[in-house]
CSV table of C-alpha atoms and ligand atoms in Angstrom, one decimal:
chain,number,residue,atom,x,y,z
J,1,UNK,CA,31.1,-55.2,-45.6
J,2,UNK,CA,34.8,-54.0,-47.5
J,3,UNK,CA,37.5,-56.3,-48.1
J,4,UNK,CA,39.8,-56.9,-45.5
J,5,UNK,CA,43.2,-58.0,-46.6
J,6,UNK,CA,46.4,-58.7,-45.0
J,7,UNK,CA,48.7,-58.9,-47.0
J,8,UNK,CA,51.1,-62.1,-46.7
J,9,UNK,CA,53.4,-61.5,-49.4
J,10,UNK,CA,56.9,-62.8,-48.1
J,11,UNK,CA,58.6,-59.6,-49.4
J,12,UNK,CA,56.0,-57.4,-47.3
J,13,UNK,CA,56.3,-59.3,-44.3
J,14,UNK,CA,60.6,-59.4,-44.7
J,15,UNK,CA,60.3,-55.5,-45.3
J,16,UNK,CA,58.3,-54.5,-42.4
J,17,UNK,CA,60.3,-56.7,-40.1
J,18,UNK,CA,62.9,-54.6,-40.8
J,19,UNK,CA,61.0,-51.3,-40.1
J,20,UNK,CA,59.9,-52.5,-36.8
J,21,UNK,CA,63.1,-52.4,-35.7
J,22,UNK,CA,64.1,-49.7,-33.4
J,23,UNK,CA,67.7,-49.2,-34.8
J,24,UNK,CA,66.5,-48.6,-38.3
J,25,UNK,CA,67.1,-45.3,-39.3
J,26,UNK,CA,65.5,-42.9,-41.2
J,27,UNK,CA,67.0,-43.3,-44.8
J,28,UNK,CA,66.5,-46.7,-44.1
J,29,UNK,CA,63.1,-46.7,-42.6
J,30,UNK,CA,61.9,-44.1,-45.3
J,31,UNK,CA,63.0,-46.6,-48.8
J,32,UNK,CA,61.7,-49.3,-46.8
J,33,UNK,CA,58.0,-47.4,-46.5
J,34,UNK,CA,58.4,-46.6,-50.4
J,35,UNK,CA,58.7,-50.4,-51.3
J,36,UNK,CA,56.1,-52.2,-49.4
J,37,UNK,CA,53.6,-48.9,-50.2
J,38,UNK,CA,54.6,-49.9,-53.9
J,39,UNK,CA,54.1,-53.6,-53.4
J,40,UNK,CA,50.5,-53.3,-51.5
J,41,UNK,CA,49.6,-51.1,-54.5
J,42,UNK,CA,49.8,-54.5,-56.6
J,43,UNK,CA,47.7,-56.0,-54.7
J,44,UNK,CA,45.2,-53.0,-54.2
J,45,UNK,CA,44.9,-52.4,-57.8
J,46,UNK,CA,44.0,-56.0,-58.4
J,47,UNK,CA,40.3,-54.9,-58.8
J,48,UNK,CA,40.9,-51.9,-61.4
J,49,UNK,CA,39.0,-52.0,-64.2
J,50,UNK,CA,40.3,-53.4,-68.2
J,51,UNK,CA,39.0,-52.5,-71.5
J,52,UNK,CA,40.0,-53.9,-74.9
J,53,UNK,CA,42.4,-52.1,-77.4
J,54,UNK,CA,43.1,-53.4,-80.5
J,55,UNK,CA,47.0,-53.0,-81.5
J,56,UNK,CA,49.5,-54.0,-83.3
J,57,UNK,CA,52.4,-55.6,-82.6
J,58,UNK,CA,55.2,-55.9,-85.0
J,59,UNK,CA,54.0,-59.6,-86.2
J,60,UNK,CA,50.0,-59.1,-86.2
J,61,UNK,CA,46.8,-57.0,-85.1
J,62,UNK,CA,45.4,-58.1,-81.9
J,63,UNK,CA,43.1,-57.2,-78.9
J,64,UNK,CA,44.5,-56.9,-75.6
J,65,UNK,CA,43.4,-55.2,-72.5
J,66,UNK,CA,44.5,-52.1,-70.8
J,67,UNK,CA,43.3,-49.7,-68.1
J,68,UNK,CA,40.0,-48.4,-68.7
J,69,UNK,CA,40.9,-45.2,-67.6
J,70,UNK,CA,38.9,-44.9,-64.6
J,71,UNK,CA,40.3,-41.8,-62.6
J,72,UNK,CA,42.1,-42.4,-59.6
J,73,UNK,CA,43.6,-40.4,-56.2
J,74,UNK,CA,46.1,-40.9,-53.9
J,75,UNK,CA,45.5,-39.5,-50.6
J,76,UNK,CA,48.1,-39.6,-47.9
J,77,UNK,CA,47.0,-38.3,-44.4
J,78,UNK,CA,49.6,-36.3,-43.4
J,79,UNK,CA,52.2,-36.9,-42.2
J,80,UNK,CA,53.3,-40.3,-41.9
J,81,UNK,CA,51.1,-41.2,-45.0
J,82,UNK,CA,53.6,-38.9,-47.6
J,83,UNK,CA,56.1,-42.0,-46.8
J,84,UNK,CA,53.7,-43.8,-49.2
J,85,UNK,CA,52.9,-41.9,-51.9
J,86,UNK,CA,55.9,-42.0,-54.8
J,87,UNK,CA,56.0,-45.8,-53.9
J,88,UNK,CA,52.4,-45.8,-55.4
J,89,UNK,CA,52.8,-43.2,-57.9
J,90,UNK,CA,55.8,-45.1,-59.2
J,91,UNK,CA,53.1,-47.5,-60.1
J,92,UNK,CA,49.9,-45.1,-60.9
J,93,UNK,CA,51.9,-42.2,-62.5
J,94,UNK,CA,48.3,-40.6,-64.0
J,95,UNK,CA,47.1,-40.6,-60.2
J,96,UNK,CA,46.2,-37.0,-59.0
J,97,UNK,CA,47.5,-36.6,-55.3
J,98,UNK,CA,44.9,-35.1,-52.7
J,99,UNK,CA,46.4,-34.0,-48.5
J,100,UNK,CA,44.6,-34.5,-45.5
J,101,UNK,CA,46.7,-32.9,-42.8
J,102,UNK,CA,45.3,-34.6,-39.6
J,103,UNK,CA,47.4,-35.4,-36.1
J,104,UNK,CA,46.4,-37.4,-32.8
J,105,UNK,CA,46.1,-35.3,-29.8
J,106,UNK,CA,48.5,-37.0,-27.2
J,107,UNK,CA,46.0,-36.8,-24.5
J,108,UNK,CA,42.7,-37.7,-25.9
J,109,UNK,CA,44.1,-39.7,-29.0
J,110,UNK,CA,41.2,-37.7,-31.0
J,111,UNK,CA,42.2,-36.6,-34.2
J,112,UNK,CA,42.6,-33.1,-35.3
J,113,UNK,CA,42.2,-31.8,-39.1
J,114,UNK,CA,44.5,-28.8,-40.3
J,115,UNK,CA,44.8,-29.1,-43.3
J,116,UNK,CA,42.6,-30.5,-46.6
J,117,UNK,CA,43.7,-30.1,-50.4
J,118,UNK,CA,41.7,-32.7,-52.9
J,119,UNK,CA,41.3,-32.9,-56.5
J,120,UNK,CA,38.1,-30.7,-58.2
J,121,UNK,CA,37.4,-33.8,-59.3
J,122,UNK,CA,37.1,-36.4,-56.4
J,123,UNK,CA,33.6,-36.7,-56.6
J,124,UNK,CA,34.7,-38.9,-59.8
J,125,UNK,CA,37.9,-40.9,-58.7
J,126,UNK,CA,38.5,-43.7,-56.8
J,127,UNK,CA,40.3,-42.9,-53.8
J,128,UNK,CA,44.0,-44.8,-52.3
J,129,UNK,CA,43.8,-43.3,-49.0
J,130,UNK,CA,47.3,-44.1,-47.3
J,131,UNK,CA,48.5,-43.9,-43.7
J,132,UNK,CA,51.2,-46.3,-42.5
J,133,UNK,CA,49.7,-46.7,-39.1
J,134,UNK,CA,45.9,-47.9,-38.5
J,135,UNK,CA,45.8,-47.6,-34.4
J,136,UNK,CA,42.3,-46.7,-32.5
J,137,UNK,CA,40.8,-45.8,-36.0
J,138,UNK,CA,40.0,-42.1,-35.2
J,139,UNK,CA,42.3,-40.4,-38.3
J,140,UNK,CA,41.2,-42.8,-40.8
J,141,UNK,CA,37.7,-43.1,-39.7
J,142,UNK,CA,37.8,-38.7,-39.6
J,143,UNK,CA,39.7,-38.5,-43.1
J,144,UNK,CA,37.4,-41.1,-45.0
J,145,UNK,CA,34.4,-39.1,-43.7
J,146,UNK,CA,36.2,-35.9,-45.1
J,147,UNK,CA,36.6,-37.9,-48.5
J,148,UNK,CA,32.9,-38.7,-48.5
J,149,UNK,CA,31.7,-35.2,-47.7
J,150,UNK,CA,32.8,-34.0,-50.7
J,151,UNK,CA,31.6,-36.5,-53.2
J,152,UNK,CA,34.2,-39.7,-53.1
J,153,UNK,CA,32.3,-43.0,-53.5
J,154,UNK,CA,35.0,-45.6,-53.9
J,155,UNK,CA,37.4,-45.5,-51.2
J,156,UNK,CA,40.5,-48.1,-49.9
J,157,UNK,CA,42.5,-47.7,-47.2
J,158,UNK,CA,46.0,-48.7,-47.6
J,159,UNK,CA,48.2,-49.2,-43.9
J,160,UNK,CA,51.3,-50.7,-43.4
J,161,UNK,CA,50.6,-51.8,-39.9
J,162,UNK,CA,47.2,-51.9,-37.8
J,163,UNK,CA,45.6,-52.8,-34.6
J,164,UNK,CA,42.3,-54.8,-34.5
J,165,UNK,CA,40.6,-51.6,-32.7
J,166,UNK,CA,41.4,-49.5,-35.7
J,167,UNK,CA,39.6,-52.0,-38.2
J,168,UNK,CA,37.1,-52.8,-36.4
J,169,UNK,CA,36.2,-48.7,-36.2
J,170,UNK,CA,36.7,-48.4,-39.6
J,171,UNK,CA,34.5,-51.1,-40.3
J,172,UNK,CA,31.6,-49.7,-38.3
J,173,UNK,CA,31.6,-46.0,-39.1
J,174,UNK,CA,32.6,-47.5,-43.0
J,175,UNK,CA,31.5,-50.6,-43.8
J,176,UNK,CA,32.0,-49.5,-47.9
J,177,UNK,CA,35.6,-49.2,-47.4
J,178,UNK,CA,38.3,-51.8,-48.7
J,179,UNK,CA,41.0,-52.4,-45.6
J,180,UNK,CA,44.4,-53.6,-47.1
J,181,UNK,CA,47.1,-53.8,-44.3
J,182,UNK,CA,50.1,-55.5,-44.2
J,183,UNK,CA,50.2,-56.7,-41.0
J,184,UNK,CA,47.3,-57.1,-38.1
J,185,UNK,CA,49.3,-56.7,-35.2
J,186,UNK,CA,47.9,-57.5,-31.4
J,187,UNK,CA,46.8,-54.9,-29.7
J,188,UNK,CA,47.0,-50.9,-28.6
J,189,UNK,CA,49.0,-49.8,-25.5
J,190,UNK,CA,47.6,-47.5,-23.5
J,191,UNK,CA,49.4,-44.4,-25.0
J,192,UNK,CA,47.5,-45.8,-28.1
J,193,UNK,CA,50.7,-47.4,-30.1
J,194,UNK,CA,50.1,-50.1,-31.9
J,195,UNK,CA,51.8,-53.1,-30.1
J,196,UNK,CA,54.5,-54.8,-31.5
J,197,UNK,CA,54.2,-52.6,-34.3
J,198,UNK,CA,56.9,-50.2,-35.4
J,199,UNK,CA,56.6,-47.0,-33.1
J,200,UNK,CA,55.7,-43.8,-34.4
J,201,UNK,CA,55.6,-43.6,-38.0
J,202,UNK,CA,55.6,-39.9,-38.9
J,203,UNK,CA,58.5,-39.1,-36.4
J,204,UNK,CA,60.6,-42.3,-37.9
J,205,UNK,CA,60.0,-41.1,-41.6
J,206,UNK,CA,60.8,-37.4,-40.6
J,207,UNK,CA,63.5,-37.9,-38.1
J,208,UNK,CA,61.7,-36.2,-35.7
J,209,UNK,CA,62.0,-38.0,-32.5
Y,1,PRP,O1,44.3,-44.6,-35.7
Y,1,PRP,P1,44.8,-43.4,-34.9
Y,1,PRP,O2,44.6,-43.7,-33.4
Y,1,PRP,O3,44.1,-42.1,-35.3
Y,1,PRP,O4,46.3,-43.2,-35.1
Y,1,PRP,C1,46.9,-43.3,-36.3
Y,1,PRP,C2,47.5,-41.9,-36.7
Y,1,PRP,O5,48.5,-41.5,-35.9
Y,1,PRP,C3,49.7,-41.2,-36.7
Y,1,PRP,O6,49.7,-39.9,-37.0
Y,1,PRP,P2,50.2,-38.7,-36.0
Y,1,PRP,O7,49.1,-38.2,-35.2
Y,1,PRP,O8,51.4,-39.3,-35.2
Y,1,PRP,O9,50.7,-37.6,-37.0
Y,1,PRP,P3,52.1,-37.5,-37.9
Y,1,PRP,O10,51.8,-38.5,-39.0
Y,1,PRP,O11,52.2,-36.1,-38.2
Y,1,PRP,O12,53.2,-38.0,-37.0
Y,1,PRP,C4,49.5,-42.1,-37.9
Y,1,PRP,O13,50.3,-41.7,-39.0
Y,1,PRP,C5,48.0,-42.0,-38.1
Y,1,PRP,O14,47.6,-40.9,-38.9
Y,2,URA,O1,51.7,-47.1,-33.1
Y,2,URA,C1,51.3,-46.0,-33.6
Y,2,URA,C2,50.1,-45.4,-33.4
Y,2,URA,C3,49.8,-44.3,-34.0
Y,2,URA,N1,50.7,-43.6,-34.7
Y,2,URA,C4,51.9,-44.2,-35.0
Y,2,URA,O2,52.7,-43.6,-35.7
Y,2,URA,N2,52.2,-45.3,-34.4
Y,3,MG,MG1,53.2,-39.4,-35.7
């Protein structure tokens, strides 16, 4: 089974208080996504992979460590995830940036693809996959299956806020998939919002309500 992390870090739990609030607006609510998305990318890089360098420093020649190099993608599922992405890049400037374009039907709460654009080479990266909200599972569950199809093999999902229902899902259908959320909230409603959780994300971000 993936990792599961929630991530407790004071300044990610102070920040998405904030957010949940209803009278936070946009500009507000849209920095706010930026920073945690930047501080869960510390976490969620944890793992990546060091090699030695030998350099010099102005005193002496030494061997440190740096990135080994190992390709990686940022994929947002669109559109609430694109709140996340120059918070991560920030951090992972060489990070190519894939789009999977993907929206709940009201009714059924199934998700519907329109629109995918990934690297050439995804077959050889190691995926961020990033939506702010993780509710019955169905988009994630959809857009890590899209991932896979064509060739991506090490894949974490990144959420701001999610709902046990949503993990567990993703857990079942994905049991190779990394979870790193910053808060596991209680339960869904039965319009499928995440309850207490923060509303709905894409419309918050965009100012669409
Ligand atoms: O886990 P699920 O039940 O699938 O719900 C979560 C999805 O719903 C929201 O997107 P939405 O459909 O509102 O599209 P938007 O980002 O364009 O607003 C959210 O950003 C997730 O993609
Ligand atoms: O609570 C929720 C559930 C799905 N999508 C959102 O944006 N918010
Ligand atoms: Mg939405």
């Amino acid at each position: 089974m993936g990792k599961f992390v929630e991530m407790d870090h004071p300044l990610i739990q102070h920040k998405l208080t904030m957010i949940r609030q209803k009278n936070v607006g946009t500009k507000d609510f849209r920095a706010l996504v930026d920073e945690i998305a930047m501080l869960m990318t510390y976490e969620a890089s944890r793992d990546l992979q060091l090699e030695d360098v030998v350099i010099e420093t102005p005193v002496a020649t030494t061997t440190k460590m740096q990135l080994a190099g190992k390709k990686l993608a940022v994929v947002p599922i669109l559109r609430a995830g694109l709140g996340m992405v120059d918070g991560i890049v920030q951090l992972i400037p060489a990070a190519k940036i894939g789009h999977i374009g993907m929206y709940r039907d009201e009714e059924t709460l199934e998700p519907v693809e329109y629109f995918i654009k990934l690297p050439e080479d995804i077959d050889q990266r190691d995926v961020l996959l990033v939506d702010p909200m993780l509710a019955t599972g169905g988009s994630a569950k959809d857009a890590i299956s899209a991932l896979k199809k064509r060739g991506a093999k090490n894949i974490k999902l990144i959420t701001l806020v999610s709902a046990p229902e949503g993990v567990k899902a993703v857990q079942d259908a994905h049991p190779d998939v990394d979870i790193y959320t910053g808060s596991l909230d209680d339960s869904l409603n039965e319009n499928g919002y995440i309850v207490p959780g923060l509303g709905d994300a894409g419309d918050r971000l965009f100012g669409t309500m």
